[in-house]
Coordinates of N, CA and C in Angstrom, one line a residue:
M1 N 0.8 -1.4 0.1 CA 0.4 -0.1 -0.1 C 1.0 1.5 0.1
N2 N 0.3 2.2 -0.8 CA 1.3 3.5 -1.3 C 0.7 4.3 0.0
V3 N 1.7 5.0 0.7 CA 1.3 6.1 1.7 C 1.6 7.5 0.6
A4 N 0.2 8.0 0.8 CA 0.2 9.5 -0.2 C 1.6 10.2 0.7
E5 N 1.8 11.1 -0.3 CA 3.1 12.0 0.4 C 2.8 13.2 1.1
S6 N 1.5 13.6 1.2 CA 1.4 14.6 2.0 C 1.0 14.2 3.2
E7 N 0.7 12.8 3.6 CA 0.6 11.9 5.3 C 2.2 12.1 5.6
P8 N 2.1 12.4 7.0 CA 3.6 12.8 7.6 C 3.9 11.2 8.0
I9 N 4.9 10.8 7.9 CA 5.3 9.8 8.4 C 5.9 10.0 9.8
L10 N 5.5 10.0 11.3 CA 5.6 10.1 12.4 C 6.3 9.3 12.7
Q11 N 7.2 9.3 14.8 CA 8.1 8.7 14.9 C 7.7 8.8 16.2
I12 N 7.9 7.5 17.2 CA 7.7 7.7 18.4 C 8.5 8.6 19.4
G13 N 7.8 10.1 19.9 CA 9.1 10.5 20.5 C 8.7 12.0 19.7
Q14 N 8.4 12.1 18.5 CA 8.4 13.2 17.7 C 7.1 14.4 17.8
L15 N 7.9 15.7 18.1 CA 6.6 16.2 18.5 C 6.0 17.1 17.4
V16 N 4.4 17.0 17.5 CA 3.5 17.6 16.8 C 2.9 18.8 17.1
K17 N 2.2 19.7 16.1 CA 1.1 20.4 17.0 C -0.3 19.9 16.5
I18 N -1.2 19.9 17.2 CA -2.6 19.9 16.9 C -3.5 20.7 16.1
R19 N -3.9 20.3 15.1 CA -4.6 21.3 14.0 C -6.0 21.3 14.3
R20 N -6.4 19.9 14.8 CA -7.7 19.9 14.6 C -8.6 19.2 16.1
G21 N -9.8 19.5 16.3 CA -10.2 19.2 17.4 C -10.2 20.4 18.6
R22 N -10.3 19.6 19.6 CA -10.6 20.5 21.1 C -9.2 21.1 21.8
D23 N -8.0 20.2 21.3 CA -6.9 20.4 21.7 C -5.9 21.3 20.9
A24 N -6.4 21.9 19.7 CA -6.4 22.7 18.2 C -5.5 23.5 19.2
G25 N -3.5 23.8 18.3 CA -3.0 24.8 18.3 C -2.1 24.2 19.9
N26 N -2.0 23.4 20.7 CA -1.8 22.6 21.8 C -0.5 21.8 21.2
Y27 N 0.6 21.9 21.9 CA 1.6 20.8 21.2 C 1.7 19.6 22.3
A28 N 2.3 18.0 21.3 CA 2.4 17.1 22.2 C 3.5 16.4 21.4
V29 N 3.5 14.8 22.1 CA 4.2 14.2 21.8 C 3.8 12.5 21.4
V30 N 4.2 12.1 20.2 CA 3.6 10.8 19.8 C 4.2 9.8 20.8
I31 N 3.1 8.9 21.6 CA 4.0 7.6 22.4 C 3.6 6.4 21.5
R32 N 3.1 6.5 20.7 CA 2.4 5.1 20.6 C 2.1 5.3 18.8
I33 N 2.2 4.3 17.9 CA 1.6 4.5 16.7 C 0.8 3.4 16.4
E34 N -0.6 3.7 15.9 CA -1.7 2.7 15.9 C -1.8 2.0 14.7
N35 N -1.5 2.5 13.4 CA -1.4 2.4 12.3 C -0.6 3.5 11.4
E36 N -0.9 3.4 10.0 CA -0.3 4.1 9.3 C -1.5 6.1 9.3
R37 N -2.1 5.3 9.9 CA -3.3 6.8 10.0 C -3.3 7.3 11.3
F38 N -3.1 6.7 12.3 CA -3.8 7.3 13.8 C -2.6 6.8 14.7
V39 N -2.1 8.1 15.5 CA -1.2 7.5 16.9 C -2.0 8.2 17.6
W40 N -1.6 7.9 18.8 CA -1.3 8.2 20.3 C -0.7 9.1 20.8
I41 N -1.0 10.4 21.0 CA 0.0 11.7 21.9 C -0.4 11.7 23.1
A42 N 0.7 12.4 23.9 CA 0.3 12.9 25.1 C 1.1 14.0 25.4
D43 N 0.5 14.8 26.2 CA 1.4 16.0 26.6 C 2.1 16.1 28.0
G44 N 1.6 15.3 29.0 CA 2.1 15.1 30.4 C 1.4 16.0 31.1
D45 N 0.0 16.8 30.5 CA -0.4 17.8 31.2 C -2.0 17.6 31.1
K46 N -2.3 17.9 30.5 CA -3.9 17.8 30.2 C -3.9 16.2 29.4
R47 N -3.5 16.1 28.5 CA -3.0 14.4 28.3 C -2.0 13.8 28.6
R48 N -2.2 13.0 30.0 CA -1.2 12.5 30.3 C -1.0 10.7 29.5
F49 N -0.2 10.2 30.2 CA 0.8 9.1 29.6 C -0.5 8.0 29.9
D50 N -1.3 7.9 31.0 CA -2.6 7.1 31.2 C -3.5 7.0 30.2
R51 N -3.5 8.3 29.8 CA -4.6 8.2 29.2 C -4.6 9.7 27.8
P52 N -3.9 8.9 27.1 CA -3.3 9.6 25.8 C -4.7 9.7 24.8
K53 N -4.4 10.3 24.0 CA -5.5 11.1 23.1 C -5.0 10.3 21.6
I54 N -5.9 9.2 20.6 CA -5.6 8.8 19.4 C -6.1 10.2 18.8
K55 N -5.3 10.2 17.6 CA -5.7 11.1 16.6 C -4.9 10.5 15.3
N56 N -6.1 11.0 14.3 CA -5.6 11.0 13.0 C -4.2 11.9 12.7
V57 N -3.3 11.3 11.9 CA -2.1 12.1 11.6 C -2.3 13.2 10.6
L58 N -3.4 13.2 9.6 CA -3.7 14.4 9.0 C -4.4 15.5 9.7
H59 N -4.6 15.5 11.3 CA -4.6 16.6 11.9 C -3.6 17.2 12.6
L60 N -2.7 16.5 12.6 CA -1.7 17.0 12.9 C -0.2 17.5 12.3
Q61 N 0.4 18.4 13.1 CA 1.4 19.3 12.2 C 2.6 19.0 13.0
A62 N 3.4 17.7 12.0 CA 4.7 17.4 12.4 C 6.2 18.0 12.3
F63 N 6.7 18.2 13.6 CA 7.8 18.8 13.5 C 9.0 17.7 13.0
D64 N 10.3 18.1 13.0 CA 11.5 17.3 12.8 C 12.2 17.1 14.2
S65 N 11.4 17.9 15.2 CA 12.2 17.3 16.7 C 11.6 16.1 17.2
I66 N 12.6 15.4 17.8 CA 12.6 14.0 18.3 C 12.8 13.8 19.7
S67 N 11.9 14.0 20.5 CA 12.6 13.7 21.7 C 13.5 12.7 22.5
S68 N 14.6 12.8 22.8 CA 15.5 11.5 22.8 C 15.2 11.0 24.2
E69 N 14.8 11.9 25.3 CA 14.1 11.1 26.2 C 13.2 10.6 26.7
V70 N 12.1 10.9 25.7 CA 10.9 10.1 25.6 C 10.5 9.1 24.8
L71 N 12.1 9.1 23.8 CA 12.3 7.8 22.7 C 12.8 6.8 23.6
S72 N 13.9 7.3 24.2 CA 14.8 6.1 25.0 C 14.0 5.5 25.9
S73 N 13.1 6.4 27.1 CA 12.3 5.7 28.0 C 11.3 4.9 27.4
I74 N 10.6 5.3 26.2 CA 9.8 4.3 25.8 C 10.3 3.1 25.4
A75 N 11.5 2.8 24.7 CA 11.9 2.2 24.1 C 12.3 1.0 25.4
Q76 N 13.1 1.5 26.6 CA 13.4 0.3 27.7 C 12.5 -0.2 28.6
T77 N 11.4 0.8 28.9 CA 10.3 0.2 29.8 C 8.9 0.5 29.0
N78 N 8.5 0.8 28.2 CA 7.2 0.7 27.2 C 6.8 1.8 28.0
R79 N 7.1 2.5 28.6 CA 6.4 4.0 29.6 C 6.9 5.3 29.7
V80 N 6.8 6.0 29.7 CA 7.2 7.7 30.0 C 6.9 8.4 31.2
T81 N 7.2 8.9 31.8 CA 6.7 10.0 33.3 C 6.3 11.1 32.1
N82 N 5.1 11.3 33.1 CA 4.5 12.7 32.4 C 5.5 14.1 32.4
G83 N 6.4 13.9 33.6 CA 7.2 14.8 34.1 C 8.5 15.1 32.6
K84 N 8.5 13.7 32.0 CA 9.3 13.9 31.0 C 8.7 14.4 30.1
L85 N 7.5 14.3 29.4 CA 6.5 14.6 28.5 C 6.4 16.2 28.7
R86 N 6.1 16.7 29.8 CA 6.2 18.0 30.2 C 7.1 18.7 29.6
Y87 N 8.5 18.3 30.0 CA 9.4 18.8 29.4 C 10.0 19.0 28.3
A88 N 9.6 18.0 27.5 CA 10.0 17.9 25.8 C 9.1 18.7 25.4
V89 N 7.8 19.0 25.6 CA 6.6 19.8 25.6 C 7.4 21.3 25.4
N90 N 7.6 21.8 26.8 CA 8.3 22.6 27.0 C 9.2 23.4 26.5
K91 N 10.2 22.4 26.3 CA 11.6 22.6 25.8 C 11.4 23.0 24.1
F92 N 10.6 22.4 23.6 CA 10.3 22.6 22.1 C 9.1 23.7 21.9
T93 N 8.6 24.3 22.7 CA 7.7 25.5 22.7 C 8.4 26.7 23.1
E94 N 9.5 26.7 23.8 CA 10.6 27.4 23.9 C 11.7 28.1 22.8
L95 N 11.9 26.5 22.0 CA 12.6 26.9 21.0 C 11.9 27.5 19.8
I96 N 10.6 26.9 19.7 CA 9.5 27.6 18.5 C 9.3 29.2 19.1
E97 N 9.2 29.5 20.0 CA 9.1 30.8 20.7 C 10.2 31.5 20.1
G98 N 11.6 31.1 20.9 CA 13.0 32.0 20.2 C 12.6 32.2 18.7
Q99 N 12.7 31.2 18.3 CA 12.6 31.5 16.5 C 11.3 32.4 16.1
R100 N 10.6 32.1 16.5 CA 9.6 33.1 16.3 C 9.9 34.5 16.6
K101 N 10.4 34.8 17.7 CA 10.9 36.1 18.2 C 12.3 37.0 17.2
K102 N 13.2 36.3 16.9 CA 14.4 36.1 16.1 C 13.7 36.6 14.7
G103 N 12.6 36.2 14.3 CA 12.0 36.4 12.6 C 11.4 37.7 12.7
E104 N 11.0 38.2 13.9 CA 10.1 39.6 14.3 C 11.0 41.0 13.5

């Protein structure tokens, strides 16, 4: 089966921005891949690891950034702490905000 080029190929630990739904505009981390169309995301705050949200990949904006802490934790223990998720999201949003301010 060919995957359309417009569909992002997501990886565990990758940071995404939610484009559709109740959480639109928020950032999260991919914690599990269901199939080529759906992934599970969490941010460690509103969406904790134990209660992630399943999202259509078309409703997410993928970034090149992958959290090594989240990726290694999931690879080793099949879990990640909510603190690590919050840290990854906060670190990434600070980076994005810093780039926006430089561009102004």
